[in-house]
Short mmCIF file of C-alpha atoms and ligand atoms in Angstrom, two decimals:
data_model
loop_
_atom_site.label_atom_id
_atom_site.label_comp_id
_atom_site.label_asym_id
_atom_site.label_seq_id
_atom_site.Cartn_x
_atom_site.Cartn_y
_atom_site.Cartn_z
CA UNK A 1 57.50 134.08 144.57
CA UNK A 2 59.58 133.66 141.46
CA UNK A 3 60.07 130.58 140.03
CA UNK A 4 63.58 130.06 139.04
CA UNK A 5 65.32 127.49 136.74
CA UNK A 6 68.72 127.59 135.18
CA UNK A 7 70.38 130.51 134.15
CA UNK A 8 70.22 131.25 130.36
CA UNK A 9 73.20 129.82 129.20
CA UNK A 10 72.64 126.59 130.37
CA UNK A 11 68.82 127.15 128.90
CA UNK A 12 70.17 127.84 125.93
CA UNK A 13 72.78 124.36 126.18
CA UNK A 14 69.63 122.51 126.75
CA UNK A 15 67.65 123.85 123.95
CA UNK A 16 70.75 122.90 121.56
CA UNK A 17 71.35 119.64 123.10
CA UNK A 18 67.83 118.72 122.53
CA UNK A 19 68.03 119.00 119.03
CA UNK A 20 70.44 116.29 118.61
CA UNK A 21 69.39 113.08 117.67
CA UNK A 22 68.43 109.98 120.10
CA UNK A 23 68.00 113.02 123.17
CA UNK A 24 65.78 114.29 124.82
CA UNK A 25 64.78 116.63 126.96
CA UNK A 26 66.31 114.80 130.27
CA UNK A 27 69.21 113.50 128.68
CA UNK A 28 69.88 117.38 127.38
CA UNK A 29 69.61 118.62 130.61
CA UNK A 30 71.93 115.96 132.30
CA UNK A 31 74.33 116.13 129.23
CA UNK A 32 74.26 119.69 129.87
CA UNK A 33 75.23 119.57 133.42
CA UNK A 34 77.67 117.21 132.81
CA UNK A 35 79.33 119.42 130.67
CA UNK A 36 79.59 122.56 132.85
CA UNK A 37 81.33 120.30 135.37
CA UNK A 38 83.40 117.95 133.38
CA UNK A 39 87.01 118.62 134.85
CA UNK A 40 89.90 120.43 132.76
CA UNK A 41 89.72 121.73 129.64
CA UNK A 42 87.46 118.46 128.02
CA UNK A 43 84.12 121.58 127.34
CA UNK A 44 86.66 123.86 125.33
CA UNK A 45 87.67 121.10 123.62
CA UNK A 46 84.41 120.08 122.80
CA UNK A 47 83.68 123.05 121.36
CA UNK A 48 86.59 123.62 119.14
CA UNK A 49 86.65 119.79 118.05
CA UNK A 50 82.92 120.47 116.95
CA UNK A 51 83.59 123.77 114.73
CA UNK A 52 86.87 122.01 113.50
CA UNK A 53 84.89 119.05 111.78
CA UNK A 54 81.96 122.04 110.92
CA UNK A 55 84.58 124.38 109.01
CA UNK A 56 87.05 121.66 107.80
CA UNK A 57 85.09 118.62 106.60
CA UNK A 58 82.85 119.00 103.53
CA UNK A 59 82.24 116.46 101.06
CA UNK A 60 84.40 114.86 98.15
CA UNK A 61 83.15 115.95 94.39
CA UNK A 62 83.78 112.60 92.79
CA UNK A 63 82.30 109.97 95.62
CA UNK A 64 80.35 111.90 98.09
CA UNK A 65 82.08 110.70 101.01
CA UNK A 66 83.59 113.63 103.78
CA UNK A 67 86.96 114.94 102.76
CA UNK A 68 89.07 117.34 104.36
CA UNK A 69 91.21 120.25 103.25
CA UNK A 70 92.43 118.15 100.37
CA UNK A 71 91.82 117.33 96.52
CA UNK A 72 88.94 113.85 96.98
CA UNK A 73 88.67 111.68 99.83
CA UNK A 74 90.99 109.18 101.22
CA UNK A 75 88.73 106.40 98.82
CA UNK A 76 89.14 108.18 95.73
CA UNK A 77 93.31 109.51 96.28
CA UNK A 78 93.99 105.80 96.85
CA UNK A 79 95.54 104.66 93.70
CA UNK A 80 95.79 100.42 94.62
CA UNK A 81 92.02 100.72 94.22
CA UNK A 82 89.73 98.52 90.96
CA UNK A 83 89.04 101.43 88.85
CA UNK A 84 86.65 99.41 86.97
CA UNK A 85 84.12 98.81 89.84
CA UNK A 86 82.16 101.20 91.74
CA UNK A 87 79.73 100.37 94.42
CA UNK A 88 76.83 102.60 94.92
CA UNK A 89 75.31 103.78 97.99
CA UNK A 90 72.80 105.70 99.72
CA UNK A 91 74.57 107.67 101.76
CA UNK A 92 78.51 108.13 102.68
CA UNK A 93 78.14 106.61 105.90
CA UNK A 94 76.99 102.83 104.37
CA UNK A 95 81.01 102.85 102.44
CA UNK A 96 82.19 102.32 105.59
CA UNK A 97 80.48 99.17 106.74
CA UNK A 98 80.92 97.80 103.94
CA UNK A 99 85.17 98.49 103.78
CA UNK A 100 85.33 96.72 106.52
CA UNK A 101 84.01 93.55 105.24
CA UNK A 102 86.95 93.76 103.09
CA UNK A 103 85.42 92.64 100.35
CA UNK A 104 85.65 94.97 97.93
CA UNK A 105 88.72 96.70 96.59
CA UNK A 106 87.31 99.31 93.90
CA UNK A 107 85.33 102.80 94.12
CA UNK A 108 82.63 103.90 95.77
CA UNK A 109 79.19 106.29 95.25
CA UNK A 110 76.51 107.96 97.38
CA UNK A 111 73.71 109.19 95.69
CA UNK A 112 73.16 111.16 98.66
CA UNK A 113 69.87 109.50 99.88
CA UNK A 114 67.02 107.43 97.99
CA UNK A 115 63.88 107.55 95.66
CA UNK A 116 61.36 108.45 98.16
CA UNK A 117 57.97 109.93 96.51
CA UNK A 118 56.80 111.05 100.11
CA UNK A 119 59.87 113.18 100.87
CA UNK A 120 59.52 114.48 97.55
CA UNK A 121 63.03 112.93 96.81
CA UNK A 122 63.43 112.31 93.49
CA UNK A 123 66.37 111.08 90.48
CA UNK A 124 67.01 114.75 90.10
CA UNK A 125 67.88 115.43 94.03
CA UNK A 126 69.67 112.28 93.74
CA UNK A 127 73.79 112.63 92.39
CA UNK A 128 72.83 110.23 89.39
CA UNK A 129 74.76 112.81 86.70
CA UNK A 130 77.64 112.80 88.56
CA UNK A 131 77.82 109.09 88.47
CA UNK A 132 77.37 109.13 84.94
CA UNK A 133 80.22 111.54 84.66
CA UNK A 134 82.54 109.09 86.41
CA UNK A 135 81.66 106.07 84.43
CA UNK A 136 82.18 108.06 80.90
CA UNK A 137 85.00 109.20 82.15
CA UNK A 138 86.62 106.32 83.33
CA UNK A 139 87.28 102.81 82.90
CA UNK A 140 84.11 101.80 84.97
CA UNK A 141 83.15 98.15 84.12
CA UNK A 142 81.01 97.48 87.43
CA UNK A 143 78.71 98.81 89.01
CA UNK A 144 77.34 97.42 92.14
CA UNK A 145 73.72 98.55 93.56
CA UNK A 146 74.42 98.16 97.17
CA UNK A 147 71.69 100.15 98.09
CA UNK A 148 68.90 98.95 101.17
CA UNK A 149 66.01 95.89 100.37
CA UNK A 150 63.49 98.43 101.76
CA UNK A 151 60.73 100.08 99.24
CA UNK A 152 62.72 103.25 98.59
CA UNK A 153 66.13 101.15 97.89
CA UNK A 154 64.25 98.97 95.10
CA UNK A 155 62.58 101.50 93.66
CA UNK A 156 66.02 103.67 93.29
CA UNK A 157 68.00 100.42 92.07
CA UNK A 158 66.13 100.04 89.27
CA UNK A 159 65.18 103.32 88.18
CA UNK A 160 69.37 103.79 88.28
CA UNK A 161 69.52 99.99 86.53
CA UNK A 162 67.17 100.80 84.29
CA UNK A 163 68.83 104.79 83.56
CA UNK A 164 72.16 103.20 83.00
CA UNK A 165 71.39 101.00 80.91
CA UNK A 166 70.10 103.53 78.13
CA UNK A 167 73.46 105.46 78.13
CA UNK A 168 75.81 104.32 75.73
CA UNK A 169 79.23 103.97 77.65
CA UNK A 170 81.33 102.56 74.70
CA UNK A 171 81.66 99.58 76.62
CA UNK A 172 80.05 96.94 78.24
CA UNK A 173 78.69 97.97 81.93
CA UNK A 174 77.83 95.09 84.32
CA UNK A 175 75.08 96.00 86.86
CA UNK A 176 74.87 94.38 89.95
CA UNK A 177 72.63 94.74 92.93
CA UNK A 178 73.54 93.24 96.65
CA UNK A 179 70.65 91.13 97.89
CA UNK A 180 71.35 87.61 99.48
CA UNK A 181 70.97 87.73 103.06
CA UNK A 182 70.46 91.17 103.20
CA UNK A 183 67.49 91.87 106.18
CA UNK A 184 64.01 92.71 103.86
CA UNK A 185 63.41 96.45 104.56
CA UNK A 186 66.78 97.08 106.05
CA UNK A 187 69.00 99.83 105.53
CA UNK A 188 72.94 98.84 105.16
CA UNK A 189 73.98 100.57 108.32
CA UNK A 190 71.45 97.43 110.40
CA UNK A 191 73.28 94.81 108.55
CA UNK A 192 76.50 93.20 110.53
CA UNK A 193 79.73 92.37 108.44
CA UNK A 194 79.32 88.91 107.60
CA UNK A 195 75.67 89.46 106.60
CA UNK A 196 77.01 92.50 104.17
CA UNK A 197 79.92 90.28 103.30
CA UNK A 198 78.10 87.36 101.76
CA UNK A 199 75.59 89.94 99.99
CA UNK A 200 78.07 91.48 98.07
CA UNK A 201 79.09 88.16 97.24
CA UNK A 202 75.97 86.92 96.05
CA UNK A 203 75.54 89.84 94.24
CA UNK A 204 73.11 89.45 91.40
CA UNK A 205 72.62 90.38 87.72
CA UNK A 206 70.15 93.67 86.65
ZN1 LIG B 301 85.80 110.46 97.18
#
């Protein structure tokens, strides 16, 4: 006797749900399921929401964050922003939390991810040029390391402290790196708004 499963569609569901992070191979198969029987149109829509973001979204040139269909991201079109500050990050998903804090007012940078020797990561992968670009070319007066306490996030804060400070700007460049009450070894994404708040406040000198 033949031993049946699923027909190969929904194998092949499965196998793609799998591959997203946080599931596994039971929650593929019920997410799966779930989809195939979800009631009016809510698995077409899926779909087309999914290629939407895939063919729309791509990322903006001057800050790194996700930008659609027009000229820079809603951070860098907005034009009641500090021009002189920019706060750098890891990746575009730590501007976010720390927007909301409301804290900060100016620009913002991702490097795109973080010294890492093991990943073979290094400055060069890293979008360190094009923040040099945007300080020359602007009126940049701060720049804030807000960057994670864990071994990677030192070790890129002050090879970029360090870098900046070589570079002649033609003006004085404040460097800054978040700190206080930040979680040792954390990432910015674990840290909760009031923690993130004060640590941009306490921001200290490089
Ligand atoms: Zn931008």
């Amino acid at each position: 006797m033949k031993r049946v499963g699923y027909p190969s569609e929904i194998v092949e569901l499965i196998s793609h749900l799998k591959r997203l992070p946080g599931v596994g191979p039971k929650s593929a198969e019920r997410i799966a399921i779930w989809l195939l029987r979800a009631k009016g149109e809510f698995a077409f829509e899926f779909s087309s929401a999914i290629r939407n973001a895939k063919e729309q979204v791509t990322f903006c040139r001057f800050c790194g964050f996700f930008e659609s269909g027009l000229a820079g991201c809603d951070f860098c079109r907005d034009a009641d922003r500090n021009e002189q500050c920019i706060c750098v990050v890891e990746q575009p998903t730590d501007m976010l939390p720390i927007e909301r804090t409301g804290a900060f007012r100016g620009f913002y940078h991702s490097l795109g991810g973080k010294i890492s020797p093991l990943d073979n990561v290094g400055p060069e992968e890293l979008r360190i040029d094009a923040l040099v670009q945007r300080i020359k070319e602007g009126c940049v007066s701060e720049i804030i390391l807000a960057v994670g306490s864990d071994v990677e996030g030192e070790a890129t804060a002050s090879f970029l402290a360090d870098h900046l400070k070589r570079i002649d700007f033609g003006r004085p460049l404040s460097i800054t790196r978040i700190a206080q009450g930040m979680p040792a070894g954390g990432g910015l994404e674990s840290a909760d708004e009031l923690t993130l708040f004060r640590a941009l406040d306490g921001r200290r000198s490089l």
